[in-house]
PDB file of C-alpha atoms in Angstrom:
ATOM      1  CA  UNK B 193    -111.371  74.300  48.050  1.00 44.00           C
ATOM      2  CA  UNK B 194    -113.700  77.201  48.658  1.00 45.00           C
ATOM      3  CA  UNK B 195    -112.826  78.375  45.267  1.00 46.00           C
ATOM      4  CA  UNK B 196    -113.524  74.917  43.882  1.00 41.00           C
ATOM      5  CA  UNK B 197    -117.048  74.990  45.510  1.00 41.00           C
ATOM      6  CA  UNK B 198    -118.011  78.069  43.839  1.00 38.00           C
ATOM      7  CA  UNK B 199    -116.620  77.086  40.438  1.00 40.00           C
ATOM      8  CA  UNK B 200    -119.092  74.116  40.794  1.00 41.00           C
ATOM      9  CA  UNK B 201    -121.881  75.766  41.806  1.00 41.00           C
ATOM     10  CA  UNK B 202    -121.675  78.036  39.140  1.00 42.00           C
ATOM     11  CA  UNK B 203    -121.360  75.349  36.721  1.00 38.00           C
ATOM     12  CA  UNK B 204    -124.722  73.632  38.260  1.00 38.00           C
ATOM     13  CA  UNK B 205    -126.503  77.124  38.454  1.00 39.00           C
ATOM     14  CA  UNK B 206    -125.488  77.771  34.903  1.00 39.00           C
ATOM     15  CA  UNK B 207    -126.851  74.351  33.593  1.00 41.00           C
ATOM     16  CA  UNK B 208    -130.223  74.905  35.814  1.00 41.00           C
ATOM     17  CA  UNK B 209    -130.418  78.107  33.345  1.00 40.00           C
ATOM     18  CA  UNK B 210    -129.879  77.168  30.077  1.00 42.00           C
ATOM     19  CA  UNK B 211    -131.903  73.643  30.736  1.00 56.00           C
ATOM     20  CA  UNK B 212    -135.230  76.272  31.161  1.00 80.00           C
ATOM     21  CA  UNK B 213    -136.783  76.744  27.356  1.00 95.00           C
ATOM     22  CA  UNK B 214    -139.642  79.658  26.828  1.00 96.00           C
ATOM     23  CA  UNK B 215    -141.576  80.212  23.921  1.00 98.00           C
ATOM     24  CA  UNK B 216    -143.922  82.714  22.888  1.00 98.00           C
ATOM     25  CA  UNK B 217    -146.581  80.987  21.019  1.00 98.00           C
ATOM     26  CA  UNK B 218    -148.125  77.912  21.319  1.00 98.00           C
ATOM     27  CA  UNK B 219    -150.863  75.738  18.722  1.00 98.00           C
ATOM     28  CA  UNK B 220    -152.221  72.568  18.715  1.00 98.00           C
ATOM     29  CA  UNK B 221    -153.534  70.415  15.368  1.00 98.00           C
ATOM     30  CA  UNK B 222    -155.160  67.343  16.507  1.00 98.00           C
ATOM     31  CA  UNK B 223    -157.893  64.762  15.299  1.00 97.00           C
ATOM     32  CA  UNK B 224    -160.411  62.337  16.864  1.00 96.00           C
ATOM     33  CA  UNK B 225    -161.767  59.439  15.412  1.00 94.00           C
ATOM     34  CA  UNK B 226    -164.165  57.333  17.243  1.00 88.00           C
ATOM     35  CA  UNK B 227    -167.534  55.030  16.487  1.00 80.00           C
ATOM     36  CA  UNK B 228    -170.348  57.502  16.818  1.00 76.00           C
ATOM     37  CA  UNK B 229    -167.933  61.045  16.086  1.00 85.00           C
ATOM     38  CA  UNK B 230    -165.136  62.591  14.560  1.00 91.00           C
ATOM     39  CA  UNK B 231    -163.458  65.734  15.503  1.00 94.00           C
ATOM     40  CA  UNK B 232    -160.458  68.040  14.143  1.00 97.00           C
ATOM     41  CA  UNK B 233    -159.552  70.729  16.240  1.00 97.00           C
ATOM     42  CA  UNK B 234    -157.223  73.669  15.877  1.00 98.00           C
ATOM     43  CA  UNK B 235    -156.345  76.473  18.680  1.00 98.00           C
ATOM     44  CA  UNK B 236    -153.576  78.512  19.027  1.00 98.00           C
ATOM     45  CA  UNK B 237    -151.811  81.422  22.249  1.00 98.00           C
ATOM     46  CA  UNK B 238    -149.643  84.172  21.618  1.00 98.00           C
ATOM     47  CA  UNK B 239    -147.482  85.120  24.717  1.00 98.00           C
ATOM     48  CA  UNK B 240    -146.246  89.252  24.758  1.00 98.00           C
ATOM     49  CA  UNK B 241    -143.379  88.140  26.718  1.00 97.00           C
ATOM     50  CA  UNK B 242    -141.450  84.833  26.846  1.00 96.00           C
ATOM     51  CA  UNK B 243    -143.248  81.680  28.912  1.00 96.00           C
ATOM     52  CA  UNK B 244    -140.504  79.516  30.737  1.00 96.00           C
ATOM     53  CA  UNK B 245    -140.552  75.583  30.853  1.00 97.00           C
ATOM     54  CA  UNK B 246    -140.268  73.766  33.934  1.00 95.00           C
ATOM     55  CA  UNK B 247    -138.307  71.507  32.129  1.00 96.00           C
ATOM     56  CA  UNK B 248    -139.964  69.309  30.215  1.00 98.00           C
ATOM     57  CA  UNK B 249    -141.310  71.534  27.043  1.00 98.00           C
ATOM     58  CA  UNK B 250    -144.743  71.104  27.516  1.00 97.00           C
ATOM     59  CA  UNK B 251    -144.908  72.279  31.101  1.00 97.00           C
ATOM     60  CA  UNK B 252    -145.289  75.320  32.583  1.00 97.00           C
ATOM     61  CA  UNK B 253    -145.819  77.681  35.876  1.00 97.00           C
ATOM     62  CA  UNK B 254    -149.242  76.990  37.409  1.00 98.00           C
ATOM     63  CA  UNK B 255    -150.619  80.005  37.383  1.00 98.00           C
ATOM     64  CA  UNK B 256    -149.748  82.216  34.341  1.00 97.00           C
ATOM     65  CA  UNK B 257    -148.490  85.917  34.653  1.00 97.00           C
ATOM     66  CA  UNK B 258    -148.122  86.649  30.460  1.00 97.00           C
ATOM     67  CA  UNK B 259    -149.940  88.713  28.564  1.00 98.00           C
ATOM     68  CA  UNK B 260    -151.821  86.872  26.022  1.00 98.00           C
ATOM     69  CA  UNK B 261    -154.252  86.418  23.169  1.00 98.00           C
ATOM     70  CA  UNK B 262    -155.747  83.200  22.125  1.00 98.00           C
ATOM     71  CA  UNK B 263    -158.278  81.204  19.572  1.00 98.00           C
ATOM     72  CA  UNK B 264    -159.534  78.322  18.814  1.00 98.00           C
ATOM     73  CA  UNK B 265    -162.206  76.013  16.288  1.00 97.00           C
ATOM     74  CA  UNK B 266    -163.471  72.596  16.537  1.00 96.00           C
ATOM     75  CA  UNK B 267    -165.424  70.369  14.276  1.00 94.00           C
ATOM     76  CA  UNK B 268    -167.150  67.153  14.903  1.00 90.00           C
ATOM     77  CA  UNK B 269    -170.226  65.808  13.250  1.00 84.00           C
ATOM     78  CA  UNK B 270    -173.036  68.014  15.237  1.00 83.00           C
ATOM     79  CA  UNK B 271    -171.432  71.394  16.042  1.00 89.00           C
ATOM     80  CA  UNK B 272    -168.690  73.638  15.603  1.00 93.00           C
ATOM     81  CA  UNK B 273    -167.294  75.966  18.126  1.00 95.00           C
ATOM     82  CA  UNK B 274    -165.425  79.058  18.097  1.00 97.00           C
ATOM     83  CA  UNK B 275    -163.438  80.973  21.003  1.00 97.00           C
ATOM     84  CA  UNK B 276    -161.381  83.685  20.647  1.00 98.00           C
ATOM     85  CA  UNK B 277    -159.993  85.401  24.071  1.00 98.00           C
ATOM     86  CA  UNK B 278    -157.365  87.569  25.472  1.00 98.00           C
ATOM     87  CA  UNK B 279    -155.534  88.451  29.043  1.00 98.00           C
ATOM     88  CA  UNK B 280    -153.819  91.466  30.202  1.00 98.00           C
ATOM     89  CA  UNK B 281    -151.643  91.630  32.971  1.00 98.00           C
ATOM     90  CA  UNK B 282    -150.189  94.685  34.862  1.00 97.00           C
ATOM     91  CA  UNK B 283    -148.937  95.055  38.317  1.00 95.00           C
ATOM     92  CA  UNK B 284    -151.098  92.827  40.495  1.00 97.00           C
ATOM     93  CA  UNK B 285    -154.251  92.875  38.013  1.00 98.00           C
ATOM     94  CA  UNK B 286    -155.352  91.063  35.426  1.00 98.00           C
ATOM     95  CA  UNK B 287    -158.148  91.831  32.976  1.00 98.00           C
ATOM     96  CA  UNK B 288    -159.637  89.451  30.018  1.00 98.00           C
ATOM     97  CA  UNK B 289    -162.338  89.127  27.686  1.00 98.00           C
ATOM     98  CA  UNK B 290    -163.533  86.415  25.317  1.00 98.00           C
ATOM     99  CA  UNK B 291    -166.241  85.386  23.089  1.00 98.00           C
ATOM    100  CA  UNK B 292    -167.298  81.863  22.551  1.00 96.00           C
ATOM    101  CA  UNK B 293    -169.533  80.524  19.535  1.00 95.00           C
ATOM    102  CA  UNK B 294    -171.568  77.081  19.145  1.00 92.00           C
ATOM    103  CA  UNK B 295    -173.039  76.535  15.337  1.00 88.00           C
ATOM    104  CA  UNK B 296    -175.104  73.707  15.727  1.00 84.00           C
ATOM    105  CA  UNK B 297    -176.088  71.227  12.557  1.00 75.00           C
ATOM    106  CA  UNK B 298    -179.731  72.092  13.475  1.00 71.00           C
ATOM    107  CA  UNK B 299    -179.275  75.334  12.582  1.00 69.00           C
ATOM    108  CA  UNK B 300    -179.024  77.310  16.310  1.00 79.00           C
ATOM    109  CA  UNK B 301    -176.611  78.535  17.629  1.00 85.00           C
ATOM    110  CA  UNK B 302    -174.874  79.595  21.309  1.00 90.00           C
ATOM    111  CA  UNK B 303    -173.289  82.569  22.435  1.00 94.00           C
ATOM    112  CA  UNK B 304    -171.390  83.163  25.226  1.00 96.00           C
ATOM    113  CA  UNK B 305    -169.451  86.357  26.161  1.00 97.00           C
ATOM    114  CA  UNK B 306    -167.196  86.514  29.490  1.00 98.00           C
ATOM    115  CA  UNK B 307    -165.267  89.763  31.176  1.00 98.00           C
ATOM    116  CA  UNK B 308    -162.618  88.373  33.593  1.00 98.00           C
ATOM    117  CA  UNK B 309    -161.171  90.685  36.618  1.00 98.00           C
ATOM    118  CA  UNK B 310    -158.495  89.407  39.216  1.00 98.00           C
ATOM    119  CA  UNK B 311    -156.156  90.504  41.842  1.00 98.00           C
ATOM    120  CA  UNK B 312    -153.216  89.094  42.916  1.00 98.00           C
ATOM    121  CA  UNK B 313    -152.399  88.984  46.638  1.00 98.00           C
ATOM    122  CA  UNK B 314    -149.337  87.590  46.024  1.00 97.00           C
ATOM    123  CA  UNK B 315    -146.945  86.152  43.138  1.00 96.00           C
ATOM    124  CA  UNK B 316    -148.493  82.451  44.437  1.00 97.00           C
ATOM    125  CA  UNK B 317    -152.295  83.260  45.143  1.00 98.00           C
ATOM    126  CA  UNK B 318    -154.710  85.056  42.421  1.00 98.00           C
ATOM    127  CA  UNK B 319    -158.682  85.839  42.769  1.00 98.00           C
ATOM    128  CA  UNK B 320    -160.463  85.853  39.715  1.00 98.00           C
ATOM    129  CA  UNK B 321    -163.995  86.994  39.234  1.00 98.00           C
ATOM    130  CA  UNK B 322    -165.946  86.333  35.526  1.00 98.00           C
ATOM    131  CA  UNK B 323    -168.861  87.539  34.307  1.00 98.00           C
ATOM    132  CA  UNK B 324    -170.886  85.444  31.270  1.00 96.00           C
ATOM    133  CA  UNK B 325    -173.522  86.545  29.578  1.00 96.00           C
ATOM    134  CA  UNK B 326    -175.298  83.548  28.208  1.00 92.00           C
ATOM    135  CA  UNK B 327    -177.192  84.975  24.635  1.00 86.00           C
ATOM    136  CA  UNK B 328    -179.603  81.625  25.207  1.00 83.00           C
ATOM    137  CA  UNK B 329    -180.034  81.420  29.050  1.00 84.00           C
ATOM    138  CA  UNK B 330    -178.932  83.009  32.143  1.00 89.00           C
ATOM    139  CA  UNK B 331    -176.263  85.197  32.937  1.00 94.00           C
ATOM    140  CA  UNK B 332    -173.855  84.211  35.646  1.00 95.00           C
ATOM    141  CA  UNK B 333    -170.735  85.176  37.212  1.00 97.00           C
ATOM    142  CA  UNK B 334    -168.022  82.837  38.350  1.00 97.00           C
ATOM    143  CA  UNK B 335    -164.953  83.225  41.095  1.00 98.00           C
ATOM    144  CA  UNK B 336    -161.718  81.180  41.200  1.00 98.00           C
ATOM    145  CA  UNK B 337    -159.129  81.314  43.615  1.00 98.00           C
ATOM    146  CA  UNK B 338    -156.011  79.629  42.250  1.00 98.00           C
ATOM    147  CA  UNK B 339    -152.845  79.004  44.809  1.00 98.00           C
ATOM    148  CA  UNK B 340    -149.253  77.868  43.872  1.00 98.00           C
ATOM    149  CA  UNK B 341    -147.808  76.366  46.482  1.00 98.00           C
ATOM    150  CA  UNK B 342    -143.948  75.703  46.072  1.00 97.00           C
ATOM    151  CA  UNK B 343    -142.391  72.606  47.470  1.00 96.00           C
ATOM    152  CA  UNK B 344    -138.926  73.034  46.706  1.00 94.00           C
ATOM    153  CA  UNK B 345    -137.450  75.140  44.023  1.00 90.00           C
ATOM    154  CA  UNK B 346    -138.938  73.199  41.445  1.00 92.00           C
ATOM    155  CA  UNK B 347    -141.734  70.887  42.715  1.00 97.00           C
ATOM    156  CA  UNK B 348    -145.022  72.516  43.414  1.00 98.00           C
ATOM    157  CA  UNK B 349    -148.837  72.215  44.145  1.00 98.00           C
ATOM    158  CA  UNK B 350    -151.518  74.016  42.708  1.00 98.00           C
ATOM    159  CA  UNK B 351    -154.467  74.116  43.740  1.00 98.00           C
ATOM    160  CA  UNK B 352    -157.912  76.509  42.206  1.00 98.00           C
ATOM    161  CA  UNK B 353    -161.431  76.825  43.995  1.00 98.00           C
ATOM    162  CA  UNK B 354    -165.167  77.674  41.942  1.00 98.00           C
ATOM    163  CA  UNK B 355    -167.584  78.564  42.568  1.00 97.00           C
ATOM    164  CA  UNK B 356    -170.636  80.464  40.797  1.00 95.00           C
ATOM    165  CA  UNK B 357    -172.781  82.992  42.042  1.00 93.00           C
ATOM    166  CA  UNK B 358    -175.793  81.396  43.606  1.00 91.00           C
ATOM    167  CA  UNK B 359    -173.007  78.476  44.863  1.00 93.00           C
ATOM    168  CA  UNK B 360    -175.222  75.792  42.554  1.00 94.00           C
ATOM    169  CA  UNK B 361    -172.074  75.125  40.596  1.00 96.00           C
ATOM    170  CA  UNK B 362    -168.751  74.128  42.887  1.00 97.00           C
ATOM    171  CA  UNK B 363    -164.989  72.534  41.684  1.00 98.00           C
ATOM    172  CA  UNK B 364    -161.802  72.003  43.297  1.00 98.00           C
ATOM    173  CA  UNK B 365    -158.911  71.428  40.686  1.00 98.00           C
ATOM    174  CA  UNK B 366    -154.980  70.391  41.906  1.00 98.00           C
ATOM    175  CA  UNK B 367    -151.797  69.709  40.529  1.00 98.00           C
ATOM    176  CA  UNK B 368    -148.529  68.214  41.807  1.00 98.00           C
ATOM    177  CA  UNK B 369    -145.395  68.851  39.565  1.00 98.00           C
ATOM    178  CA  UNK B 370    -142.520  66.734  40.563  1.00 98.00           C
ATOM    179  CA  UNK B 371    -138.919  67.026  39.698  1.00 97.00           C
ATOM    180  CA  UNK B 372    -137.914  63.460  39.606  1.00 97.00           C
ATOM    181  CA  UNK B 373    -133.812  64.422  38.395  1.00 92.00           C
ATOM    182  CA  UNK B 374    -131.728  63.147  36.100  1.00 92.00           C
ATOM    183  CA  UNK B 375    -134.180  64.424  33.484  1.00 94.00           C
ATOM    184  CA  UNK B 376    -137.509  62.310  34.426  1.00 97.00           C
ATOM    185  CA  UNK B 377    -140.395  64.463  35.717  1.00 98.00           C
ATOM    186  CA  UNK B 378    -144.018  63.024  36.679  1.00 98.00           C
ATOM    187  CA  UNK B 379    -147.476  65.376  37.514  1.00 98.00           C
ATOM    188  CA  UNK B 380    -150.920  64.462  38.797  1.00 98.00           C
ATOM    189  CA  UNK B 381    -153.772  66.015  38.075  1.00 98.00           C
ATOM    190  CA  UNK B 382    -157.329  66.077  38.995  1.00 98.00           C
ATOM    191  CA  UNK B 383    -160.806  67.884  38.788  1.00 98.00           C
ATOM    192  CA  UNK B 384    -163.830  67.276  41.480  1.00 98.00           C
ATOM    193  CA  UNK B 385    -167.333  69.610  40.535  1.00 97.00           C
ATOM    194  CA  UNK B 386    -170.237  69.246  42.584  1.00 96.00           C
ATOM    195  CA  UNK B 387    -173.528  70.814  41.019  1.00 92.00           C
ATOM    196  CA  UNK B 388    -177.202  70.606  42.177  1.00 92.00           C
ATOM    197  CA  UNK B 389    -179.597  68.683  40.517  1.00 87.00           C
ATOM    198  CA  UNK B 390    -176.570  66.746  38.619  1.00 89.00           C
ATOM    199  CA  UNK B 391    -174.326  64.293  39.240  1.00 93.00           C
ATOM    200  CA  UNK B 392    -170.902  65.085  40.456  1.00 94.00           C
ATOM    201  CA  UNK B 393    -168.213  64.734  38.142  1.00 96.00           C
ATOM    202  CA  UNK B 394    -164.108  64.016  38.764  1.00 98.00           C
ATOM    203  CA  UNK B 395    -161.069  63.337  36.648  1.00 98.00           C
ATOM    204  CA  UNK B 396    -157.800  62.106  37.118  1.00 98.00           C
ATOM    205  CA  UNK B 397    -154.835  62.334  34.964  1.00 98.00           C
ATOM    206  CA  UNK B 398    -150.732  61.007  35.259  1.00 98.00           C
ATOM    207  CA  UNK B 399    -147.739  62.181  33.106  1.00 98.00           C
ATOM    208  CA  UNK B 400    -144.593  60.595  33.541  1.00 98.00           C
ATOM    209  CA  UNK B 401    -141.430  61.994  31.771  1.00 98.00           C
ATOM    210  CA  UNK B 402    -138.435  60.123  30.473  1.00 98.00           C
ATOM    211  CA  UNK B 403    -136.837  63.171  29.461  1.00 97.00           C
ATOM    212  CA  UNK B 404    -138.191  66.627  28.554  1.00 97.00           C
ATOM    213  CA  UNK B 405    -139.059  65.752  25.186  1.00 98.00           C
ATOM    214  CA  UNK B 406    -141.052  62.041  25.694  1.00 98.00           C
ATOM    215  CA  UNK B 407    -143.641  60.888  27.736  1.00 98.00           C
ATOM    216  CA  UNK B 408    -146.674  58.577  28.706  1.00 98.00           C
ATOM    217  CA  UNK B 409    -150.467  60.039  30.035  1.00 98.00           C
ATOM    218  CA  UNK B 410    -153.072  58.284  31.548  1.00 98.00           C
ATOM    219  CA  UNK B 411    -156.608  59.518  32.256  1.00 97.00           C
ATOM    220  CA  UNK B 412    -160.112  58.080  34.079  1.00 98.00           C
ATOM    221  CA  UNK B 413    -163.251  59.866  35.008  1.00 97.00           C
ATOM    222  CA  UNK B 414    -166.438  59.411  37.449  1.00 96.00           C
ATOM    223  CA  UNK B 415    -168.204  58.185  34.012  1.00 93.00           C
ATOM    224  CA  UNK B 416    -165.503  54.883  33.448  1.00 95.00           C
ATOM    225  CA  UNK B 417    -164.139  56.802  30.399  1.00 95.00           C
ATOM    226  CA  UNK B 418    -160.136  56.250  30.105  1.00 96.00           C
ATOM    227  CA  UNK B 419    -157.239  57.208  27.861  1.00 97.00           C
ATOM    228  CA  UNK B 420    -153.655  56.579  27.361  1.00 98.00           C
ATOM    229  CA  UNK B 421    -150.756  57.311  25.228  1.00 98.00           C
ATOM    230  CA  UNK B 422    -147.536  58.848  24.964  1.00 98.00           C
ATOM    231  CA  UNK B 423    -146.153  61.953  23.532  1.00 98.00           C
ATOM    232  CA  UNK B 424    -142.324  62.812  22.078  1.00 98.00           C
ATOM    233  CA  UNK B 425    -141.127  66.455  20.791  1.00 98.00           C
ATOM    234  CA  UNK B 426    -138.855  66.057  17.639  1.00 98.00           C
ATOM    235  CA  UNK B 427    -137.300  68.705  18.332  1.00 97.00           C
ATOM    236  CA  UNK B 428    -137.678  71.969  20.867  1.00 97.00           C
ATOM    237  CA  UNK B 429    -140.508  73.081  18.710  1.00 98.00           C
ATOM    238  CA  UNK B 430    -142.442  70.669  17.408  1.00 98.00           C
ATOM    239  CA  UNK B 431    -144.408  67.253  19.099  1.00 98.00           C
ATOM    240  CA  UNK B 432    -146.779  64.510  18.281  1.00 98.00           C
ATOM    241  CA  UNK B 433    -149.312  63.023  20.815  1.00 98.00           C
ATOM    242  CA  UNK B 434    -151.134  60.294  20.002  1.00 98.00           C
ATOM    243  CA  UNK B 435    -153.558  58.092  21.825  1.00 98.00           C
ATOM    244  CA  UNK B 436    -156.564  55.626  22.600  1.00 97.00           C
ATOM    245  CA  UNK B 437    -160.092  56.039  24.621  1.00 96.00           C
ATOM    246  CA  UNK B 438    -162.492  53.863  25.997  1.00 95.00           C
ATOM    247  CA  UNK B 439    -165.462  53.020  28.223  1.00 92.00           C
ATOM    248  CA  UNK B 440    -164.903  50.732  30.863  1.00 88.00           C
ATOM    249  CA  UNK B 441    -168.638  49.585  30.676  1.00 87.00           C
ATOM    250  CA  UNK B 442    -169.266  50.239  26.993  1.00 80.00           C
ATOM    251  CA  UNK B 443    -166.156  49.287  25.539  1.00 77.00           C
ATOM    252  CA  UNK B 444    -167.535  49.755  21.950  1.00 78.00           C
ATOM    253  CA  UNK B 445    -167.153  53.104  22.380  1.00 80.00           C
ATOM    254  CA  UNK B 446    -163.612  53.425  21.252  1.00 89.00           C
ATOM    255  CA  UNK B 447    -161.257  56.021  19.926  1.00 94.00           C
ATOM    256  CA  UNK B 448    -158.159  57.006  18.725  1.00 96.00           C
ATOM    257  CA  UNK B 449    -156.570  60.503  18.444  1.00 97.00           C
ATOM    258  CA  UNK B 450    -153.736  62.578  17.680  1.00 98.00           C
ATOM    259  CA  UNK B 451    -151.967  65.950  18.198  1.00 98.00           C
ATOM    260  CA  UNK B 452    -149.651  67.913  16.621  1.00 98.00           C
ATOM    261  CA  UNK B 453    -148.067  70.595  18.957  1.00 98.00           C
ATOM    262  CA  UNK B 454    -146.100  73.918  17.472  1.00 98.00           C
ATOM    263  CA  UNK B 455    -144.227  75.774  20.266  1.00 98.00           C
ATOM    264  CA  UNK B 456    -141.969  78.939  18.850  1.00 98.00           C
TER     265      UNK B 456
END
């Protein structure tokens, strides 16, 4: 019987394992169509070293330990923008660096530059200090602390503070990951920034998973905006996203998008 036991639990351990995907690059095509703009996108992140699923294929640990380099453009019908970016992690450190561009259809343009330093106290818990210099305003330097809290084995909550440096600018962001087993999965997700002389801002967003290939989002903010829509991977590498925005009190203001998502 004992033997038996172990035979099974090996079986169940073994199937735990191979069920976890990684990849080492991910990119992202999508396209926005509304009444008053229209936006295509592209951005793409190249991992050094594998990044493991949590099961479904577009989920991943909270906070992320891989060295990486990044980029991105978008295009609507007022500005583009530009990013390019890079992290480098070894032992508990982490450095980065990245450069941002806004060309505006008036002809200016913004530049912003950021140096990232953090520390990790622990596997779960990392301190993150960034400093922007802001070619068209003020410089100013911003500090996260991000904390991974781990429920079970696979459930977890995340959860990262902000804060800049004269406090004028404040956020709490959280996420709950929730194995659901037998292959459905569900998350919640939400933003809350306080900043002086401005209204404060939230966001909410839902994920549930029928499997780790398909699922349905849904998303509402302080300003009545909401979205929905589902996304399905053909295949390990490869998924479509597609869905549909509104204002609750303007609902004119409709629009429709889509995403193609390349994982390798």
């Amino acid at each position: 019987m004992k033997k038996l036991a172990v035979i099974i639990s090996s079986i169940l351990l073994s199937s735990t394992a191979a069920a976890a995907d990684s990849y080492n690059s991910i990119s992202n095509l999508s396209y926005k169509n509304s009444d008053n703009n229209d936006t295509v996108a592209v951005d793409s992140i190249y991992y050094l070293s594998p990044k493991k699923t949590l099961g479904p294929y577009d989920q991943f640990e909270y906070i992320n330990k891989q060295t990486n380099v990044y980029g991105g453009y978008a295009d609507d019908d007022s500005d583009d923008v530009t990013k390019v970016g890079g992290e480098y992690f070894i032992n508990e450190f982490v450095v980065g660096a990245s450069y941002e561009n806004t060309d505006l259809d008036s002809g200016s343009n913004r530049e912003l530059y950021k140096l990232t330093g953090g520390y990790f106290f622990n596997p779960d818990l990392l301190a993150k200090v960034t400093l922007v210099e802001n070619k068209d305003g003020d410089d100013y330097a911003l500090f996260d602390l991000a904390y991974n809290y781990m429920l079970n084995s696979t459930d977890y909550v995340g959860v990262t503070l902000t804060s800049d440096d004269d406090f004028d600018y404040r956020a709490v962001a959280a996420k709950y990951f929730i194995d659901l087993q037998q292959g459905n999965y569900l998350t919640f997700e939400g933003k809350y920034e306080s900043i002086d002389d401005a209204e404060n801002q939230w966001v909410a967003e839902t994920n549930y998973y029928f499997s780790k290939a398909t699922s349905v989002f849904a998303n509402y903010n302080k300003q009545d905006t909401y979205s929905f829509g589902a996304q399905h991977f053909i295949n390990k590498n490869i998924g479509v996203k597609v869905g549909y925005e509104n204002n609750a009190d303007d609902s004119d203001n409709d629009a429709y998008f889509a995403n193609m998502r390349f994982q390798f």
